[in-house]
XYZ file of C-alpha atoms in Angstrom:
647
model
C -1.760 -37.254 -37.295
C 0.021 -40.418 -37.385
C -2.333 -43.393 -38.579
C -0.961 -47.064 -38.482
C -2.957 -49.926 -40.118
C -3.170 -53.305 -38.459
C -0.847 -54.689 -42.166
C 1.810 -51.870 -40.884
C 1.157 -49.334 -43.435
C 1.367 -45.457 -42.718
C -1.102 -43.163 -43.999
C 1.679 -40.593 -44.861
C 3.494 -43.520 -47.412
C 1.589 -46.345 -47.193
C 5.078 -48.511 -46.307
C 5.321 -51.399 -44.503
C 8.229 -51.609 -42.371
C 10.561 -54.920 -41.431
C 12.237 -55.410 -38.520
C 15.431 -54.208 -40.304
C 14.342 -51.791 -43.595
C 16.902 -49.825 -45.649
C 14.964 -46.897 -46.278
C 16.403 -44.333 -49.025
C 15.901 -40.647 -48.006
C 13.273 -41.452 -45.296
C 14.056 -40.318 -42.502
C 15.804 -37.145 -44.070
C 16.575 -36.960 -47.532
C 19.409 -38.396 -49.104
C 20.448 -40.575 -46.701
C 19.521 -44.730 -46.432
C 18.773 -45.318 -42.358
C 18.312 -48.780 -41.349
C 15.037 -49.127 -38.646
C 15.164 -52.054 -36.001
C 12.738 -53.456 -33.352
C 9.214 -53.740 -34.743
C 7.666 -56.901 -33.020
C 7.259 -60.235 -34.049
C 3.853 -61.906 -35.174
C 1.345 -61.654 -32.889
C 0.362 -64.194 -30.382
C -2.733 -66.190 -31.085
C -3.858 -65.992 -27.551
C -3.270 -62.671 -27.366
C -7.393 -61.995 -27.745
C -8.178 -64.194 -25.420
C -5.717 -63.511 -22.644
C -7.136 -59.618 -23.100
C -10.897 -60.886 -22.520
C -11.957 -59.924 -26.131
C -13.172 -56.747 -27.265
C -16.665 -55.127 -27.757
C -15.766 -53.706 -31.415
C -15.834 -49.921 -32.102
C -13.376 -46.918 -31.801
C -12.243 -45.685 -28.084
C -10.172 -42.694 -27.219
C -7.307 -42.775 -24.736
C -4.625 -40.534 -23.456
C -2.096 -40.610 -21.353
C 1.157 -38.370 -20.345
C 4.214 -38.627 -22.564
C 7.305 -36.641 -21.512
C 6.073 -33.043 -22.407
C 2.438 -33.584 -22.483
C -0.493 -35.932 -23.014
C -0.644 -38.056 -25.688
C -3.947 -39.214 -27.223
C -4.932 -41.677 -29.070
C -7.762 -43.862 -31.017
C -7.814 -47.344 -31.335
C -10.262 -49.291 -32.916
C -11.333 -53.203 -32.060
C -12.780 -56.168 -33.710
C -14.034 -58.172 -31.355
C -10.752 -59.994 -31.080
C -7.896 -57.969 -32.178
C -6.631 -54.400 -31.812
C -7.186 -53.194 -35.715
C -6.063 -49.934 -35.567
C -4.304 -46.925 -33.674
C -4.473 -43.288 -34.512
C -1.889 -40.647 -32.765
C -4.480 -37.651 -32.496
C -2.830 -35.485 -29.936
C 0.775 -35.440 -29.050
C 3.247 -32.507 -28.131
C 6.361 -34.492 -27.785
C 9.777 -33.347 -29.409
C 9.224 -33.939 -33.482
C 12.678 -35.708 -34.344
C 12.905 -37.261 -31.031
C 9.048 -38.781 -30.790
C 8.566 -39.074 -34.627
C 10.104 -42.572 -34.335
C 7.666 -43.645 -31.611
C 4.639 -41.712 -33.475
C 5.351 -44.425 -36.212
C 6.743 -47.543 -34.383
C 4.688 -48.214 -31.881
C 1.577 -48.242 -33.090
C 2.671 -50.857 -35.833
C 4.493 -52.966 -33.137
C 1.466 -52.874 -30.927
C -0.712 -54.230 -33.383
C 1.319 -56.460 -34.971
C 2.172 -58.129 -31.518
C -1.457 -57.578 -30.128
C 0.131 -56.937 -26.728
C 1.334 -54.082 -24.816
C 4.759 -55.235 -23.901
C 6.307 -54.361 -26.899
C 9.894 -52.673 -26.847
C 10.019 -49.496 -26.443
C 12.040 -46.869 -28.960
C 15.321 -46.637 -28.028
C 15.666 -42.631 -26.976
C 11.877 -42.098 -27.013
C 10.972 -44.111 -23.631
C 9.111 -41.732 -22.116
C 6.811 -41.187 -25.760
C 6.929 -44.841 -26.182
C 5.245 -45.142 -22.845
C 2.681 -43.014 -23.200
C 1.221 -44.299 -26.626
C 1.239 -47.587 -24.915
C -0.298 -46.265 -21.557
C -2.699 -44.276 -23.989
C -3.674 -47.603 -25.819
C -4.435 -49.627 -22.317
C -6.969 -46.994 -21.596
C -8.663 -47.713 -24.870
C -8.269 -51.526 -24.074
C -10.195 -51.267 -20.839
C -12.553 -49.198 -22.121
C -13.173 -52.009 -24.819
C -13.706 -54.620 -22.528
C -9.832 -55.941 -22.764
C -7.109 -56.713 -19.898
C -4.314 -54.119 -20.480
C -2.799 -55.427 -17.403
C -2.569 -59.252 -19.316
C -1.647 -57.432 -22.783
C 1.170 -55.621 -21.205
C 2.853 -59.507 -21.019
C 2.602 -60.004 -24.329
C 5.105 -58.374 -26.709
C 8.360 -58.091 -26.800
C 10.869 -59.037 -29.145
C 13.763 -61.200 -29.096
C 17.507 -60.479 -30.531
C 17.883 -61.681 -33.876
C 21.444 -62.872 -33.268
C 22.221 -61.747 -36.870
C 25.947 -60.839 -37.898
C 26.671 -58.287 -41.130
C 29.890 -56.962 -42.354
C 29.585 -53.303 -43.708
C 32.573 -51.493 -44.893
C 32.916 -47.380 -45.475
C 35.799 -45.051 -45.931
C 34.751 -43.623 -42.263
C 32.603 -44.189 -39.492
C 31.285 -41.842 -37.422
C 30.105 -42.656 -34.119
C 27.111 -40.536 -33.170
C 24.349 -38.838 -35.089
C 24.242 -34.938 -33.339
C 25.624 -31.675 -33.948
C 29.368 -32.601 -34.452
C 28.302 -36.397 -36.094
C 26.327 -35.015 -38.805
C 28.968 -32.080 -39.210
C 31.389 -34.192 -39.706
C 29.430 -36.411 -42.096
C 28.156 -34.405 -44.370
C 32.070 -32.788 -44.371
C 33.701 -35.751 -45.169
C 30.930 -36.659 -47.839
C 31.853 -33.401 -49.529
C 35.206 -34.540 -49.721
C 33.725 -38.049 -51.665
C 34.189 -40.246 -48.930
C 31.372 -43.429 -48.202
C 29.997 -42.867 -44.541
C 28.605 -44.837 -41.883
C 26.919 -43.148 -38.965
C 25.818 -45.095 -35.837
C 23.430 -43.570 -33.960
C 22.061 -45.388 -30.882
C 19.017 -42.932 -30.351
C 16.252 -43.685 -32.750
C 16.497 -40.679 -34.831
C 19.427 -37.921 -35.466
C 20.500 -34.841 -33.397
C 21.511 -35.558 -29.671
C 21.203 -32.939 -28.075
C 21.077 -30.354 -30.012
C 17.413 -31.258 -29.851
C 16.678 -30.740 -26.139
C 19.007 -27.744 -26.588
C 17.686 -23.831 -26.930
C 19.515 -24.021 -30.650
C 21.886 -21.465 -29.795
C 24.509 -21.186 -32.177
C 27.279 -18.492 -32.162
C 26.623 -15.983 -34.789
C 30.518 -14.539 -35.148
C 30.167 -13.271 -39.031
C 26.957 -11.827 -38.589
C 26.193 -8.698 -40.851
C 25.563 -5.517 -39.234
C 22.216 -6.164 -40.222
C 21.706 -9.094 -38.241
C 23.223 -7.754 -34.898
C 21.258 -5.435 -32.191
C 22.303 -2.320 -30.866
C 25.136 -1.731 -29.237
C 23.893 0.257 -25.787
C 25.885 1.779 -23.034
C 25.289 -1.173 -20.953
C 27.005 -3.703 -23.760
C 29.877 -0.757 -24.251
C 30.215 -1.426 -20.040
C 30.200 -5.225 -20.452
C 33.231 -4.830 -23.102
C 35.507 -2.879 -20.683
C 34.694 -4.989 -18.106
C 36.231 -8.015 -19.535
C 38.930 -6.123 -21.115
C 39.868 -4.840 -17.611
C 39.274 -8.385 -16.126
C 41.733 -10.564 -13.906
C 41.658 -12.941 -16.961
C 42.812 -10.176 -19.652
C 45.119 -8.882 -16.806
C 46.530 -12.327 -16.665
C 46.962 -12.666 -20.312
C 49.758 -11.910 -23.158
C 49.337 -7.904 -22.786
C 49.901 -8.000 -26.733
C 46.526 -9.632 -27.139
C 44.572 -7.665 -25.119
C 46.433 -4.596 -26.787
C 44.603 -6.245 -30.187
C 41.144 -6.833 -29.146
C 41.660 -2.725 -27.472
C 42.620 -1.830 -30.691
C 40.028 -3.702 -32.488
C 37.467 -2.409 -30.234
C 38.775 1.231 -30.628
C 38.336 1.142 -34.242
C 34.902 -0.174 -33.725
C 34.561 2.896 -32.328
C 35.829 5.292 -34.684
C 33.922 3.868 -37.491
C 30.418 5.270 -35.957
C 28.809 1.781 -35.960
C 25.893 1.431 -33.590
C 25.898 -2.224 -34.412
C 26.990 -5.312 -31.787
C 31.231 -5.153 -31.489
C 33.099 -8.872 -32.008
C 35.433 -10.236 -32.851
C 37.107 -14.083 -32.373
C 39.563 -12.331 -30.302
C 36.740 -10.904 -27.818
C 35.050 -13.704 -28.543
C 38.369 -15.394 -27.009
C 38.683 -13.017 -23.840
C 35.289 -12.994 -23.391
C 34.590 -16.834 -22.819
C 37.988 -17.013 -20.975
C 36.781 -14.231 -18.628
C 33.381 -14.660 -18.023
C 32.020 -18.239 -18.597
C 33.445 -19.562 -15.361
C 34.689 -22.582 -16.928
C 38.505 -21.357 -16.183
C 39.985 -22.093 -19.472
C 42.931 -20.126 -20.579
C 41.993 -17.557 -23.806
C 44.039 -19.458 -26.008
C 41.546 -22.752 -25.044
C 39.186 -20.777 -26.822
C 40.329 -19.798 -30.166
C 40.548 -22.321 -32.273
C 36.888 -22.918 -31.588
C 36.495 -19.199 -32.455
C 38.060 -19.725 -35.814
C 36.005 -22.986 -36.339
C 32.413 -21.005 -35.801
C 33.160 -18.474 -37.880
C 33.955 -20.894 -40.521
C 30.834 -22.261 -39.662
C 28.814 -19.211 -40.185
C 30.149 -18.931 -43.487
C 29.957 -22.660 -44.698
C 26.320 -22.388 -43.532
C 25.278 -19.511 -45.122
C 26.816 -20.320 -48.169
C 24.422 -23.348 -48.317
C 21.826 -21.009 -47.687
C 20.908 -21.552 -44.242
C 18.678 -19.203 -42.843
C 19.967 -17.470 -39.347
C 17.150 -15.425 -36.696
C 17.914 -11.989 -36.181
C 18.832 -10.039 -34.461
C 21.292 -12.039 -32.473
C 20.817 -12.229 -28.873
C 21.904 -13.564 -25.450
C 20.931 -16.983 -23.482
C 20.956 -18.055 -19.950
C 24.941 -17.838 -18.380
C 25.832 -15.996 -21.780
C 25.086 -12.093 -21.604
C 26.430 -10.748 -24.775
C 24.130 -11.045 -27.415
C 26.089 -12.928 -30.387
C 23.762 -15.952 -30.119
C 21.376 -16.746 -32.971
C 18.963 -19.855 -34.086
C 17.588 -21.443 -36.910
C 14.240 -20.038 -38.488
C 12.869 -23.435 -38.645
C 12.045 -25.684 -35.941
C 11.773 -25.907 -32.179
C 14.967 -25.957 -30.264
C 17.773 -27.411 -32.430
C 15.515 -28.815 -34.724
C 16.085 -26.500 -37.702
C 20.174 -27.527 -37.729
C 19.092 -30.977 -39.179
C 16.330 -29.748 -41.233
C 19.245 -28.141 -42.927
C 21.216 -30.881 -43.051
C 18.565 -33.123 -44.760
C 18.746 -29.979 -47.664
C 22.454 -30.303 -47.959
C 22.452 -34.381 -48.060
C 19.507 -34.339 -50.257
C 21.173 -31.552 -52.934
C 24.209 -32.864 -52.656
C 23.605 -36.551 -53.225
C 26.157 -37.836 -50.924
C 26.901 -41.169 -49.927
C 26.232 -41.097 -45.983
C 24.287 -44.085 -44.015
C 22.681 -43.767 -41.401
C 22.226 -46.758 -38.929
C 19.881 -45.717 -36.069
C 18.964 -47.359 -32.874
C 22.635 -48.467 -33.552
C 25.144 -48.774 -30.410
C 28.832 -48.859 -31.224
C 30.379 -51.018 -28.513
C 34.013 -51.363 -29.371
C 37.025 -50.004 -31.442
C 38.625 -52.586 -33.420
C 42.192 -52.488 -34.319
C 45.025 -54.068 -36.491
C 47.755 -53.845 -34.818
C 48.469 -50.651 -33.538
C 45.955 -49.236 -36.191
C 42.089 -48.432 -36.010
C 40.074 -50.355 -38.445
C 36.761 -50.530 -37.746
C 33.915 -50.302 -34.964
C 31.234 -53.355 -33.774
C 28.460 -52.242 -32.938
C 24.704 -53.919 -32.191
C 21.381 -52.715 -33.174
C 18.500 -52.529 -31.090
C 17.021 -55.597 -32.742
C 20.667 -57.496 -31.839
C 21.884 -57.529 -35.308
C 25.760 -56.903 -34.924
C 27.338 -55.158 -37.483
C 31.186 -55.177 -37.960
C 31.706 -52.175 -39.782
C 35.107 -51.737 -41.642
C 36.962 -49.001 -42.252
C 40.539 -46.851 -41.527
C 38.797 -43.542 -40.277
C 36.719 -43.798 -36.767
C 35.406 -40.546 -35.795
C 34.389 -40.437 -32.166
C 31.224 -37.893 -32.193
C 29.431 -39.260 -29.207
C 28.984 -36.639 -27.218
C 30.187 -36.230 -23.294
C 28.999 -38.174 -20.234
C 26.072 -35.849 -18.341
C 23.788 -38.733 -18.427
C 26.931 -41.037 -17.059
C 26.184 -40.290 -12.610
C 28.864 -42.761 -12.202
C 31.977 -40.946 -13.985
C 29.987 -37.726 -12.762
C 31.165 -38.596 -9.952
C 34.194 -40.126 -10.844
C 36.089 -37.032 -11.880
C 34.221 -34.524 -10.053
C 36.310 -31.998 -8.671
C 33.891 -28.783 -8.210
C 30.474 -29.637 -7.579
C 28.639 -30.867 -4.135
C 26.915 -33.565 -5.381
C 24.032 -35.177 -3.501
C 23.366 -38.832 -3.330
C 21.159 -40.900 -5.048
C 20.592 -40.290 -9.172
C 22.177 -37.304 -10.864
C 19.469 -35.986 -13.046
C 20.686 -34.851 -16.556
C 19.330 -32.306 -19.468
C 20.415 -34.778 -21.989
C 18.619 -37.162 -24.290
C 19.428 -40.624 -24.216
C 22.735 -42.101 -24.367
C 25.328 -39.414 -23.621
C 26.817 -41.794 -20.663
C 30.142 -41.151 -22.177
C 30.747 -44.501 -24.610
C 33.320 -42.870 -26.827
C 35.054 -42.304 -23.946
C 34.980 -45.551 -22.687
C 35.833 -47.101 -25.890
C 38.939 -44.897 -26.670
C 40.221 -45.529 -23.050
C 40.511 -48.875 -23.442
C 42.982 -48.362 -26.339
C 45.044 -46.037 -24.188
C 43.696 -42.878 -25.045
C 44.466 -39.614 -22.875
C 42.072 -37.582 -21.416
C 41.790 -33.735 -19.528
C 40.098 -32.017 -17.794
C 37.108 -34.466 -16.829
C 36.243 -32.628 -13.841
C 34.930 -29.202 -15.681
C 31.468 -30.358 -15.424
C 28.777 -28.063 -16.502
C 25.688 -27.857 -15.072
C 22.448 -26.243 -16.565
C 20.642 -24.070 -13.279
C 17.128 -23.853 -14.310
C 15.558 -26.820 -15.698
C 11.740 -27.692 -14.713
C 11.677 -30.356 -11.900
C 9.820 -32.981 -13.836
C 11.244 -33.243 -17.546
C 14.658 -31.604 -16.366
C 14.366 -29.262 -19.751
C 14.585 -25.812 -19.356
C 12.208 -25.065 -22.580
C 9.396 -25.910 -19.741
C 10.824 -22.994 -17.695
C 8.256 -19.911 -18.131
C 9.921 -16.385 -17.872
C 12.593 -14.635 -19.502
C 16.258 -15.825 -19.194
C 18.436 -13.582 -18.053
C 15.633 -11.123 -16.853
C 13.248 -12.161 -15.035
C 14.078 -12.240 -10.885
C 15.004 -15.677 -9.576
C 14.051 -16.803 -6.063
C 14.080 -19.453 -3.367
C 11.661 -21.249 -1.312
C 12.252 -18.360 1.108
C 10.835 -15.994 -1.505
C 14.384 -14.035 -1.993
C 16.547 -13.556 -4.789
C 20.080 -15.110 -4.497
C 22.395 -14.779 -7.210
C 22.569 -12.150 -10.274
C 20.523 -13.729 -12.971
C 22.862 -12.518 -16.005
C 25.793 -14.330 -14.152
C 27.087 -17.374 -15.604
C 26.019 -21.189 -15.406
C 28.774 -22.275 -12.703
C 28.387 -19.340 -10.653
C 24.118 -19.475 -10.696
C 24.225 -23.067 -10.477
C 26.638 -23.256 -6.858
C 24.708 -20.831 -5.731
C 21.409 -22.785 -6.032
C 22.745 -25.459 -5.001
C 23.325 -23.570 -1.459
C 19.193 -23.016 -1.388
C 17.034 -25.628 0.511
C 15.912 -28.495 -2.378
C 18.487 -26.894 -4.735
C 14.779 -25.581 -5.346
C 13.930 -21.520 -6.970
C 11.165 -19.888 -8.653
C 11.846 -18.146 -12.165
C 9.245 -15.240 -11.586
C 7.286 -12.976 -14.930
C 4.210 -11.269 -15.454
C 2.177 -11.052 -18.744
C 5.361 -9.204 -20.426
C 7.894 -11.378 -19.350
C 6.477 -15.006 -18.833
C 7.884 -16.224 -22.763
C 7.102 -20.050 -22.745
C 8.598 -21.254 -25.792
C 7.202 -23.049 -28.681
C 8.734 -26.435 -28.031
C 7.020 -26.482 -24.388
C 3.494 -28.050 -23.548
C 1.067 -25.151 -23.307
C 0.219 -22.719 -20.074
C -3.224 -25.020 -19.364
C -0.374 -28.091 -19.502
C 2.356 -26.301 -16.966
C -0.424 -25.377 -14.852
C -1.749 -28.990 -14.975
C 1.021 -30.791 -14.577
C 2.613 -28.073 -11.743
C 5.684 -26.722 -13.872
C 3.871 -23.083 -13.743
C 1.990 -21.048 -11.005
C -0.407 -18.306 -12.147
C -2.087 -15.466 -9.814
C -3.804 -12.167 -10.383
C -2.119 -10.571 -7.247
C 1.520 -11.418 -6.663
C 0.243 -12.545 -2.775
C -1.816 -15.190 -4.411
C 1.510 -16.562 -6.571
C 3.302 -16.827 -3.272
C 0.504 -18.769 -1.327
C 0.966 -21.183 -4.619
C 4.514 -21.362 -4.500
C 4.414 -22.206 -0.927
C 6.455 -19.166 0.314
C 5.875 -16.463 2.525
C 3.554 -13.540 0.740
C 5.480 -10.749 2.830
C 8.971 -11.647 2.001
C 8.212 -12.644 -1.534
C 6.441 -9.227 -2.115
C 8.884 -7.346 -0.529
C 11.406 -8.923 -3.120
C 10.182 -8.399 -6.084
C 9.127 -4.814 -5.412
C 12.996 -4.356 -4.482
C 13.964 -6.183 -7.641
C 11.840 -3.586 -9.552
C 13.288 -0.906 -8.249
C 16.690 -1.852 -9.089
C 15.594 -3.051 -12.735
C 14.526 0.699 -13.135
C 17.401 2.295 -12.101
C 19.906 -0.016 -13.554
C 21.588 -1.303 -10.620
C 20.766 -4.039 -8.516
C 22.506 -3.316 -5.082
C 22.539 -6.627 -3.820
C 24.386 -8.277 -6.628
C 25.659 -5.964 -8.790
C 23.296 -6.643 -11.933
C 23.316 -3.967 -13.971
C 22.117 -5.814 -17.558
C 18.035 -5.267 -17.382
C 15.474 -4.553 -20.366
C 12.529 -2.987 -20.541
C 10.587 -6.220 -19.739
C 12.644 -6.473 -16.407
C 10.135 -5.462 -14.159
C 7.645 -7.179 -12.453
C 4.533 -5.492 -12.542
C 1.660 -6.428 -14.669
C -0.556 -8.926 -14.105
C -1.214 -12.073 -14.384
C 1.837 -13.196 -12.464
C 3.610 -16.567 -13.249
C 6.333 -18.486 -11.345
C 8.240 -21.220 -12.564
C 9.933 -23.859 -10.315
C 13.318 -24.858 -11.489
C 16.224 -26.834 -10.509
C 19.742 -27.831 -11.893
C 20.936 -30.874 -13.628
C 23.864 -32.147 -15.410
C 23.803 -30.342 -18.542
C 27.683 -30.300 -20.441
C 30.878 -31.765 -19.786
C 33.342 -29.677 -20.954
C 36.182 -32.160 -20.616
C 36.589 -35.562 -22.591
C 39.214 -37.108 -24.963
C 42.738 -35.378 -25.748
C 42.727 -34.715 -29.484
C 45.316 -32.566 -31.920
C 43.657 -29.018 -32.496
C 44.420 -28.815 -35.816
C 44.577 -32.627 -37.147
C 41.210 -34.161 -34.619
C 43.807 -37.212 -34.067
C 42.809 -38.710 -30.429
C 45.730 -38.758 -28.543
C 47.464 -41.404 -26.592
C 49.273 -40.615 -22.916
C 52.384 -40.307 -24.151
C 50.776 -37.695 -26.901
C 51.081 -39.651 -29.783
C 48.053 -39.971 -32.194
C 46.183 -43.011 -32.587
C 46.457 -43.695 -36.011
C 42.477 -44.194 -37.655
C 41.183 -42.244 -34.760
C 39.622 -38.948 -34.378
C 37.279 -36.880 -32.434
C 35.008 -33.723 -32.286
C 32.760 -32.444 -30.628
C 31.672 -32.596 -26.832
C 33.625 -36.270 -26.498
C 36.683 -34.159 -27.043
C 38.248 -32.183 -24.380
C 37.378 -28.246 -24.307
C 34.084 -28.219 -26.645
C 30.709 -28.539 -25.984
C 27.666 -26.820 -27.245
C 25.570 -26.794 -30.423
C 28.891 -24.797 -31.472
C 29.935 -28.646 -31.893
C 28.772 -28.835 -35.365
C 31.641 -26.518 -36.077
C 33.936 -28.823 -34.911
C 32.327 -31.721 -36.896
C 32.901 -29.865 -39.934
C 36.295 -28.767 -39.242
C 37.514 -32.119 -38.346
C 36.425 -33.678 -42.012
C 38.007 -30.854 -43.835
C 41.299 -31.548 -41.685
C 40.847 -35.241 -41.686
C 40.183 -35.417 -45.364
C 42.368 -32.400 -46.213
C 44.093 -32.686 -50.028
């Protein structure tokens, strides 16, 4: 419970907070974050232009992005005295900033039209929408509070200097960071979300497990044995030096010989795999590098004690099961929960400025030596220093360079929807164009196939990825569900609405912990639930018949192993259909990864310019960079400080 006193202090610290505080370790240990945008003094009018109050406590809620927030707020008769967050189901690092920000900016404004927290909009919203409820229920005038509010820009200027600045705050920022902290260097992140992670925290925190012990891999079955030869008799491995696929055979055979039972890899399959199967048409050599930079990962990780989920496993568009997650957390959570260990144990000199939007590259002479950038409270900081690393993730949430170097997908018109948090619109981008920087492969746009049509996140999405049957509004499968991203999303884009039904039964229907719960999803209409799998159809909207007729098919092929309509063969005992209560899940796509971005050195992180030449003071990793993308990024963050930093 978050509880804000009308004075500003917090019930979990008891500090007051400025409109700009330096805060050592607060928002994660070891690391001083700067906190912008809490409103001004309140109005004196702001009682009366609200009617007054009749004193007392009053209870309000009201829907945030994942579920209903509630609140208490208690009246004098002429002032809003207190808020309490009772109830809320929002994303923790994502809402935590709007938890504790707007209650204190609503009460020290005494109005409603308060900014908002910059990447918590949707949270932001709903405390305020929660609080008008309690205002009318006081005898106030929400509608005349929602006037009073907001802030204006300070127009302050400050002058920061750092031995690097990264520009971002997620996977690849904070691996990059914390890198080139271990190598004694002063950091500056800017973030322009409100808290640290990206999009690693809207993500299913999947991250590559390539060093796993045999003790933290699953079985190797006949059906995993068939997915290996499959890609090693592939038109990609066909297509490739015969001398490498001669060494992942060989590495395979000896798998063999040595009478493990245990998951085969290696960053050579790992290679061959991605190059064959992930649909993103990248040569196999695109793909080691990044091989060689996860398993480093794995190690560096574990060596700092981080704590992996076993047994590894497989995610949606990803059927070999080498994926694993933190043990901590929702999502991608747990990644920075480890990195507030590592900053706090290590002591390192890394700053954090958050709500913090880096607008431009500055340069002397033909040199990078710094980056402006302005807070969400419109201080502008000129922040100095002869190492930028670009960390700002790709452009998904960008509809207009979407479409500008879009050279696979159908697009509709009207808004692109996106699976991304706030502020991947491509900035880094931007900002390193304008200094002549070369870019590839902008058109390899990923999309993510099953999202939930309201929130766009596919943690709403009830069922089993990558087992349970997918259909349309027709009621009939269209597409193997083990099949990768590109493929399943074209093919639902082909359906009417771009519209299909993720379908489970009490086995299968796995909602995970960081959605709303099953009385929520039924609520809000992100889940259908029936005793009879008629009575799911007539909720769906789709004919019973057909959609009956389907899954019964579907079963049969999930028993025998082979689906003859689209060649599945990868099912699990929690395949079939067949035990009530039924669920079904609408879904839909949305821009989820661009694989494409900024030309950068493999080995050095230097951003390129079009002639090749580096850019001397800038670098890159991560998804901003062309050919990564993932929560793999963080690998990348940490091998570009090593390199960057390198003795």
């Amino acid at each position: 419970m978050k509880h804000i006193e009308a004075d500003g202090a917090n019930a979990n610290g008891g500090r007051g907070m400025s409109r700009r505080t330096f805060m050592a370790a607060a928002a994660f240990a070891g690391v001083q974050v700067a906190v912008f945008g809490l409103a001004g003094c309140a109005p004196k009018n702001a009682a009366a232009q609200a009617g007054g109050y009749t004193p007392g406590t009053y209870t309000g809620s009201a829907d945030g992005k994942f579920d209903r927030i509630t609140v208490e707020t208690e009246f004098s008769d002429s002032a809003i005295v207190d808020i309490r967050i009772i109830e809320q189901r929002d994303t923790a690092r994502i809402a935590d900033a709007a938890l504790d920000a707007m209650p204190a900016r609503i009460i020290a404004a005494q109005g409603l039209g308060v900014d908002t927290v910059t990447g918590a909009t949707l949270t932001s919203m709903g405390i305020v929408n929660a609080v008008a409820n309690c205002v009318d229920e006081a005898g106030g005038n929400a509608s005349k509070l929602k006037k009073i509010g907001a802030s204006e820009p300070t127009g302050a200027t400050e002058t920061l200097e750092a031995d690097v600045v990264v520009v971002g705050g997620g996977a690849s920022g904070m691996g990059v960071a914390i890198a080139s902290a271990q190598a004694g260097k002063r950091v500056i992140v800017l973030e322009k979300n409100s808290n640290i992670g990206g999009n690693c925290l809207v993500s299913g925190g999947y991250l590559e497990y390539l060093t796993a012990p045999e003790s933290a891999r699953p079985d190797m079955t006949p059906e995993l044995h068939r997915y290996v030869e499959e890609v090693l008799n592939s038109d990609v491995a066909a297509s490739t030096d015969p001398a490498y696929v001669e060494q992942v055979r060989a590495q395979y055979d000896a798998y063999k010989a040595s009478g493990s039972t245990k998951l085969f890899d290696s960053q050579e399959f790992y290679a061959l795999d991605f190059a064959a199967t992930t649909g993103e048409g990248l040569p196999v050599d695109a793909y080691l590098p990044g091989a060689a930079n996860i398993s480093a990962l794995n190690d560096w990780m574990t060596e700092l004690g981080f704590d992996w989920q076993t047994p590894t496993h497989l995610i949606t568009g990803y059927a070999y099961p080498r994926w694993s997650n933190p043990t901590s957390g929702v999502c991608g959570e747990g990644y920075f929960d480890f990195f507030d260990g590592v900053l706090a144990e290590g002591g390192y000199d890394v700053q954090v400025l958050l709500a913090t939007t880096a607008q431009e590259i500055t340069m002397d002479g033909s040199t990078v030596s710094g980056v402006v950038a302005v807070a969400e409270d419109g201080t502008t900081y000129n922040v100095s220093a002869p190492t930028v690393v670009l960390a700002s993730g790709g452009f998904s949430g960008n509809g207009d360079l979407l479409r500008e170097y879009n050279t696979m997908w159908p697009y509709p018109e009207g808004t692109l929807t996106t699976t991304n948090v706030n502020g991947h619109t491509g900035d880094g981008i931007v900002m390193a164009r304008k200094l002549g920087a070369a870019v590839g492969d902008m058109g390899n746009q990923m999309m993510f196939p099953f999202n939930d049509p309201i929130t766009f996140s596919a943690e709403n999405v009830s069922g089993t990825f990558a087992d349970s049957p997918i259909v349309n509004k027709q009621g009939k499968r269209f597409l193997d569900e083990t099949a990768d991203r590109f493929e399943m999303t074209a093919a639902l884009m082909e359906q009417e609405d771009s519209l299909c039904f993720m379908v489970s039964d009490a086995d299968s229907v796995y909602v995970t912990e960081a959605s709303p719960g099953e009385d929520t999803l039924l609520r809000r209409g992100q889940l259908f639930k029936a005793d009879t799998l008629e009575d799911l159809a007539k909720q769906m909207g789709v004919d019973s018949h057909a959609f009956v007729t389907e899954i019964e098919r579907f079963n049969a092929f999930a028993q025998a192993g082979q689906d003859e309509d689209f060649g599945r063969y990868l099912f699990t005992d929690i395949s079939v259909v067949d035990t009530p209560p039924f669920y079904a899940a609408p879904a839909t796509w949305a821009a989820h990864i661009t694989i494409g971005g900024l030309e950068a050195d493999n080995d050095t992180f230097a951003v390129l310019d079009e002639s090749g030449q580096p850019i001397a003071g800038l670098y890159a990793c991560g998804e901003v960079r062309n050919g990564i993308c993932g929560v793999s990024s963080i690998a990348d963050g940490v091998a570009a400080g090593k390199a960057i930093f390198a003795a």
